[in-house]
């Protein structure tokens, strides 16, 4: 199983000799221009000139000049000039790869600089010492020196540009050290502080370097597109400045991300742009990165001989310059190729060298990846016990690194990037189960599956009841509120732009503003968590094992079906209160291919094809309806056939993986049904409830246990007013004129709109009113809230009064943002009674701030159950926000739904829940879906299967 290298992107660390060379020469600080002073100055200047030539020979000559200057400076008694010269000698030895010798010179300079009270120069020397320890892999020692420099600089009462710039450099170095230690959140926080200072000082070069480093870290967290955004900001600055060195680094970084996105040739093109620049600059460090990255591309293309050649070149360079952290990477990559070639002994030797070195330099990410590679190799060799120890050690490191990331989005991204470790662990345990079925390895594999999924959801449910903002600095909370308001305004502007079909340039500009605001908002949220005493005191929830799943989530009428998809094989666990069985399924590609086909057929009505006539669309949809049943039968055979005989009309709790999250299992045919029988969906025999993981249900129950039922029954928010031209606005103004005698303001009356202008407006959903009125007849007026028309507003949605109702029902348009799920939302009334525009959007990030301790929230709109698919977390969208706000369960849709059919389904749903039968939400949904399915015009699953229930099953 191929494994991509960790840290393939080059970190553009801030090499501090760039700043040191701008320090005035020693003689500038010497009042007396004696002959000896002039001689020292001449030697110093000549040494500097030789150093700047950058060749090994010229640098050796520079050492001679500086040492001669140093002897004169000692003689004339100029300690500050002596300290500067010692620092320069440290730089030269560092550049020559003579790290220990460089440390000697820096340590000799430090007391002289302290004595001279030259804070900026002392901080530079401390930083340079830190960089050397960093290069030697001693990250904690490096941090000690960086952290000695930072308070020195911040203690300066009136810092000038030099001190502020040095502070930014120090913050950046601290950030990159934290990144190497796996402290991604701390790394980002420090780099963002550095970026602010660099921009304040208008230091374009270092601004671009910091942008590059941020891109590097986001990429390591799996945020590929965000990484590319940062690299795209950095590259034009380097080009503008003519900075070839950092251009090459950025080419390298873009190549690295392109490789990860599967664009192999593009990656090679960027690497080949970087190579001649690096070769001309004789930058062996960065050239080693490029060579290693090219090797990885060739490995992924199956060209193993070429891969070995490039890894060999990279290894030789890295060993020559003492780049021990990246030497560990190349050793592991070389081992990977030998493993693929079947040369086990060589692979093992390289892996063990890499493991030893990564531990010495404290690179936990590389250590974890190498342990996984060793586990894969031992699995090939049949050494399963050893492989288990190695992969478990790898997962221990990953769990440790994950908990150090406080930003929820980044934690999700990081966890997605290491899912292959869990896949390896599950595969290993299931292989051990096949060899020894009685040992319970399949139960351990189920627990590993729970560890691999919805972990942020688990932690979010715990956090929701902790009031983590208590004890946080007021200015940080004020900034959070400000950014929430800014995001709401920008997201509303964006939505209106799209609905009005404005020029692409406007949409691009608003997206850029949104990205910046969202990035800052996520940083502030992370800072709130990292500074919150209550968040620090939270106990991290532990995913459940088999017995806990059986005791805490199941009953005699409920079974769990949990899926784990893998590259080589997939697995299904069937769990009842008293038993568990496991089954091997086909690989991910086969299952997800079948699932995609089913999903495309289900949603064929929503597909828009340019220039397609109504008759052509009708014919296409009829074909899709015919093709759906055989396609769904194939998927049902893959997923359900192994357990069909054991389901016995039980309630099904389904934990999906990958593309299966987009499939309504209720619409899959009952597996094994007689071929002569018509389409018989699973919902005929089963209630179906979707779960992110079994553990989330247990935590949800624990967190809501003992909560008193809401005093009232039902709140319905439906049929909002989206446009000033809506007839309800005119009616409202006519009523006002009759009541208060004011003349009608024709500015709010529609002029002659073109059909295109009319179509671009957000359309009213007439059946949502029918839906609302029929549902409300089931509940006494005193126990319900009716918010229609102008009352279906944002103010109503965020009102604390909604928490007084057991069920909260939204019937309106949904907005989906699959890239930034925080910007998904609901559209409520966009104008008031006078037709004046108002904020009518409820965004997902705002839902987290609501307090809704309700039994169920229903989002009766289009695609309200979708969001961003995050590997290991499932679909991240509005459902999480409402559960965080307190809802025990949420009902959402998986595609663009039919207004009329959905209204019919919702009426049936509430009749079963609130009528004489008092069915549970899961049973009521099943009954409603069957009722709609049995109507001839709505038999296609498109009309009745879109809605799924997530959360509590009782």
Short mmCIF file of C-alpha atoms in Angstrom, two decimals, residues 615-859:
data_model
loop_
_atom_site.label_atom_id
_atom_site.label_comp_id
_atom_site.label_asym_id
_atom_site.label_seq_id
_atom_site.Cartn_x
_atom_site.Cartn_y
_atom_site.Cartn_z
CA UNK A 615 -39.45 16.49 -23.68
CA UNK A 616 -35.77 15.51 -23.63
CA UNK A 617 -35.60 16.01 -19.87
CA UNK A 618 -38.76 13.96 -19.35
CA UNK A 619 -37.29 11.09 -21.36
CA UNK A 620 -33.98 11.30 -19.48
CA UNK A 621 -35.74 11.22 -16.10
CA UNK A 622 -37.88 8.24 -17.15
CA UNK A 623 -34.71 6.35 -18.12
CA UNK A 624 -33.14 7.22 -14.76
CA UNK A 625 -36.19 5.92 -12.89
CA UNK A 626 -36.03 2.65 -14.84
CA UNK A 627 -32.28 2.29 -14.33
CA UNK A 628 -32.48 3.08 -10.62
CA UNK A 629 -33.88 -0.25 -9.47
CA UNK A 630 -31.20 -2.53 -11.00
CA UNK A 631 -28.45 -0.10 -9.92
CA UNK A 632 -29.84 0.05 -6.38
CA UNK A 633 -30.15 -3.74 -6.30
CA UNK A 634 -26.45 -4.04 -7.15
CA UNK A 635 -25.53 -1.66 -4.32
CA UNK A 636 -27.88 -3.44 -1.93
CA UNK A 637 -26.23 -6.74 -2.77
CA UNK A 638 -22.81 -5.27 -2.00
CA UNK A 639 -23.85 -3.66 1.29
CA UNK A 640 -26.72 -5.67 2.74
CA UNK A 641 -26.77 -9.16 1.24
CA UNK A 642 -24.36 -10.61 3.86
CA UNK A 643 -26.71 -9.61 6.70
CA UNK A 644 -30.11 -9.74 5.01
CA UNK A 645 -31.32 -12.83 6.84
CA UNK A 646 -30.52 -11.34 10.26
CA UNK A 647 -32.24 -7.95 10.08
CA UNK A 648 -35.75 -9.26 10.89
CA UNK A 649 -37.62 -5.97 10.55
CA UNK A 650 -35.46 -4.35 13.23
CA UNK A 651 -34.65 -0.65 13.44
CA UNK A 652 -31.35 -0.05 11.62
CA UNK A 653 -28.70 2.29 12.96
CA UNK A 654 -26.37 2.87 10.03
CA UNK A 655 -22.84 4.28 10.35
CA UNK A 656 -21.65 5.06 6.84
CA UNK A 657 -18.26 5.78 5.34
CA UNK A 658 -17.24 7.86 2.32
CA UNK A 659 -19.76 8.23 -0.48
CA UNK A 660 -22.29 6.06 1.38
CA UNK A 661 -23.15 9.18 3.39
CA UNK A 662 -25.01 10.44 0.30
CA UNK A 663 -27.20 7.34 -0.02
CA UNK A 664 -30.60 7.03 1.71
CA UNK A 665 -30.50 3.39 2.80
CA UNK A 666 -34.28 3.46 3.18
CA UNK A 667 -34.56 3.58 -0.63
CA UNK A 668 -32.30 0.57 -1.31
CA UNK A 669 -34.18 -2.60 -2.30
CA UNK A 670 -34.61 -5.30 0.32
CA UNK A 671 -31.71 -7.66 -0.49
CA UNK A 672 -32.61 -11.15 -1.64
CA UNK A 673 -36.22 -10.27 -2.58
CA UNK A 674 -37.71 -12.64 -5.17
CA UNK A 675 -36.87 -11.50 -8.69
CA UNK A 676 -40.54 -11.51 -9.69
CA UNK A 677 -41.41 -9.09 -6.91
CA UNK A 678 -41.64 -5.39 -7.69
CA UNK A 679 -39.25 -2.86 -6.19
CA UNK A 680 -39.53 -3.23 -2.41
CA UNK A 681 -37.47 -0.59 -0.57
CA UNK A 682 -35.83 -1.25 2.77
CA UNK A 683 -38.21 1.23 4.46
CA UNK A 684 -41.04 -1.28 4.00
CA UNK A 685 -39.47 -3.46 6.68
CA UNK A 686 -37.22 -1.12 8.69
CA UNK A 687 -36.90 2.19 10.41
CA UNK A 688 -33.58 3.70 9.36
CA UNK A 689 -31.50 6.17 11.39
CA UNK A 690 -28.14 7.57 10.25
CA UNK A 691 -25.30 8.09 12.74
CA UNK A 692 -21.80 9.59 12.36
CA UNK A 693 -20.65 6.86 14.77
CA UNK A 694 -22.17 4.68 17.46
CA UNK A 695 -20.17 6.60 20.06
CA UNK A 696 -21.87 9.89 19.14
CA UNK A 697 -25.26 8.42 20.02
CA UNK A 698 -23.99 7.35 23.44
CA UNK A 699 -22.54 10.81 24.14
CA UNK A 700 -25.71 12.48 22.86
CA UNK A 701 -27.79 10.42 25.28
CA UNK A 702 -25.44 11.12 28.16
CA UNK A 703 -25.43 14.86 27.53
CA UNK A 704 -29.23 15.08 27.24
CA UNK A 705 -30.04 12.67 30.08
CA UNK A 706 -32.29 14.20 32.70
CA UNK A 707 -33.25 17.13 30.51
CA UNK A 708 -36.85 18.14 31.19
CA UNK A 709 -39.13 18.04 28.13
CA UNK A 710 -39.98 21.41 26.64
CA UNK A 711 -43.23 22.91 27.87
CA UNK A 712 -44.69 23.52 24.41
CA UNK A 713 -44.98 21.28 21.38
CA UNK A 714 -44.24 22.79 17.99
CA UNK A 715 -42.73 25.89 16.39
CA UNK A 716 -43.05 26.25 12.61
CA UNK A 717 -41.10 28.80 10.58
CA UNK A 718 -42.21 28.69 6.95
CA UNK A 719 -43.02 30.55 3.74
CA UNK A 720 -40.75 33.57 4.25
CA UNK A 721 -40.93 36.71 2.09
CA UNK A 722 -37.86 36.84 -0.13
CA UNK A 723 -38.53 39.80 -2.39
CA UNK A 724 -39.96 43.33 -2.25
CA UNK A 725 -42.15 42.44 -5.25
CA UNK A 726 -43.94 39.68 -3.30
CA UNK A 727 -47.69 40.22 -3.21
CA UNK A 728 -47.58 40.08 0.60
CA UNK A 729 -45.51 43.27 0.66
CA UNK A 730 -48.09 45.05 -1.47
CA UNK A 731 -50.90 43.70 0.71
CA UNK A 732 -49.09 44.86 3.85
CA UNK A 733 -48.61 48.36 2.45
CA UNK A 734 -52.25 48.54 1.32
CA UNK A 735 -53.34 47.61 4.82
CA UNK A 736 -51.08 50.29 6.27
CA UNK A 737 -52.56 52.90 3.91
CA UNK A 738 -56.07 51.97 4.98
CA UNK A 739 -55.10 52.10 8.63
CA UNK A 740 -52.83 55.10 8.88
CA UNK A 741 -53.63 57.04 5.70
CA UNK A 742 -50.01 57.12 4.50
CA UNK A 743 -49.64 57.14 0.70
CA UNK A 744 -48.22 54.11 -1.00
CA UNK A 745 -44.48 54.52 -1.83
CA UNK A 746 -44.22 53.45 -5.45
CA UNK A 747 -40.47 52.94 -5.01
CA UNK A 748 -41.31 49.53 -3.57
CA UNK A 749 -43.64 48.58 -6.41
CA UNK A 750 -42.11 46.45 -9.13
CA UNK A 751 -41.50 48.05 -12.47
CA UNK A 752 -41.48 46.15 -15.72
CA UNK A 753 -39.21 43.22 -14.92
CA UNK A 754 -37.78 41.08 -17.68
CA UNK A 755 -38.36 37.31 -17.41
CA UNK A 756 -34.63 36.88 -16.68
CA UNK A 757 -34.78 39.40 -13.79
CA UNK A 758 -37.85 37.71 -12.37
CA UNK A 759 -36.27 34.23 -12.61
CA UNK A 760 -33.09 35.39 -10.88
CA UNK A 761 -34.96 36.23 -7.69
CA UNK A 762 -35.22 33.66 -4.90
CA UNK A 763 -38.51 31.94 -5.62
CA UNK A 764 -41.31 31.54 -3.11
CA UNK A 765 -42.15 27.97 -2.06
CA UNK A 766 -45.96 27.93 -1.99
CA UNK A 767 -46.37 24.45 -0.54
CA UNK A 768 -44.38 25.35 2.56
CA UNK A 769 -47.41 27.38 3.65
CA UNK A 770 -49.72 24.43 3.08
CA UNK A 771 -47.26 22.24 4.96
CA UNK A 772 -47.12 24.64 7.91
CA UNK A 773 -50.85 25.18 8.22
CA UNK A 774 -51.68 21.47 8.10
CA UNK A 775 -49.02 20.60 10.66
CA UNK A 776 -50.17 23.33 13.03
CA UNK A 777 -53.74 21.99 13.07
CA UNK A 778 -52.39 19.01 15.01
CA UNK A 779 -51.38 21.14 17.99
CA UNK A 780 -53.41 23.56 20.17
CA UNK A 781 -52.56 27.20 19.47
CA UNK A 782 -51.33 27.67 23.04
CA UNK A 783 -48.75 24.91 22.55
CA UNK A 784 -47.48 26.05 19.17
CA UNK A 785 -45.79 28.95 17.41
CA UNK A 786 -46.78 29.97 13.90
CA UNK A 787 -44.16 32.10 12.15
CA UNK A 788 -45.14 32.60 8.53
CA UNK A 789 -44.60 35.41 6.03
CA UNK A 790 -42.66 38.30 7.58
CA UNK A 791 -42.56 36.49 10.95
CA UNK A 792 -40.52 33.72 9.33
CA UNK A 793 -37.50 35.88 10.01
CA UNK A 794 -33.99 35.61 11.28
CA UNK A 795 -35.08 37.33 14.51
CA UNK A 796 -37.56 34.51 15.12
CA UNK A 797 -34.98 31.83 14.32
CA UNK A 798 -32.40 33.14 16.80
CA UNK A 799 -34.93 33.90 19.54
CA UNK A 800 -34.39 31.99 22.82
CA UNK A 801 -38.14 31.29 22.79
CA UNK A 802 -37.64 28.52 20.22
CA UNK A 803 -36.04 26.44 22.96
CA UNK A 804 -39.45 26.20 24.66
CA UNK A 805 -40.77 23.82 21.98
CA UNK A 806 -40.20 20.08 21.58
CA UNK A 807 -40.12 20.26 17.78
CA UNK A 808 -38.80 23.11 15.65
CA UNK A 809 -39.67 23.00 11.96
CA UNK A 810 -38.07 25.14 9.23
CA UNK A 811 -39.69 25.02 5.77
CA UNK A 812 -37.71 27.21 3.40
CA UNK A 813 -34.77 27.31 1.00
CA UNK A 814 -31.45 25.90 2.11
CA UNK A 815 -28.05 27.21 0.99
CA UNK A 816 -25.24 24.73 0.52
CA UNK A 817 -21.56 25.65 0.64
CA UNK A 818 -19.69 22.38 0.34
CA UNK A 819 -16.26 24.04 0.56
CA UNK A 820 -16.97 26.19 3.62
CA UNK A 821 -19.81 24.47 5.52
CA UNK A 822 -19.90 27.35 8.03
CA UNK A 823 -21.46 29.37 5.20
CA UNK A 824 -24.30 26.96 4.49
CA UNK A 825 -27.58 28.19 5.85
CA UNK A 826 -31.31 28.81 5.65
CA UNK A 827 -33.05 31.64 3.82
CA UNK A 828 -35.68 33.44 5.89
CA UNK A 829 -37.56 36.68 5.21
CA UNK A 830 -35.25 39.01 3.30
CA UNK A 831 -37.56 42.05 3.45
CA UNK A 832 -39.79 43.56 6.12
CA UNK A 833 -43.44 44.59 5.77
CA UNK A 834 -42.45 47.78 3.97
CA UNK A 835 -40.37 45.87 1.44
CA UNK A 836 -37.13 47.15 2.94
CA UNK A 837 -34.23 44.74 2.64
CA UNK A 838 -33.15 43.03 5.89
CA UNK A 839 -30.80 40.30 7.04
CA UNK A 840 -32.71 37.09 6.48
CA UNK A 841 -30.00 34.45 6.42
CA UNK A 842 -29.31 32.03 9.25
CA UNK A 843 -25.77 30.73 8.70
CA UNK A 844 -24.40 27.45 10.01
CA UNK A 845 -21.70 29.17 12.08
CA UNK A 846 -24.45 31.16 13.83
CA UNK A 847 -26.46 28.03 14.63
CA UNK A 848 -23.68 26.95 17.01
CA UNK A 849 -24.53 29.98 19.18
CA UNK A 850 -28.23 29.10 19.53
CA UNK A 851 -29.72 27.37 22.54
CA UNK A 852 -32.18 24.75 21.31
CA UNK A 853 -32.63 21.95 23.88
CA UNK A 854 -35.33 20.39 21.70
CA UNK A 855 -36.27 16.86 20.73
CA UNK A 856 -36.01 17.43 16.99
CA UNK A 857 -35.20 20.10 14.43
CA UNK A 858 -36.60 19.53 10.93
CA UNK A 859 -34.92 21.33 8.04
#
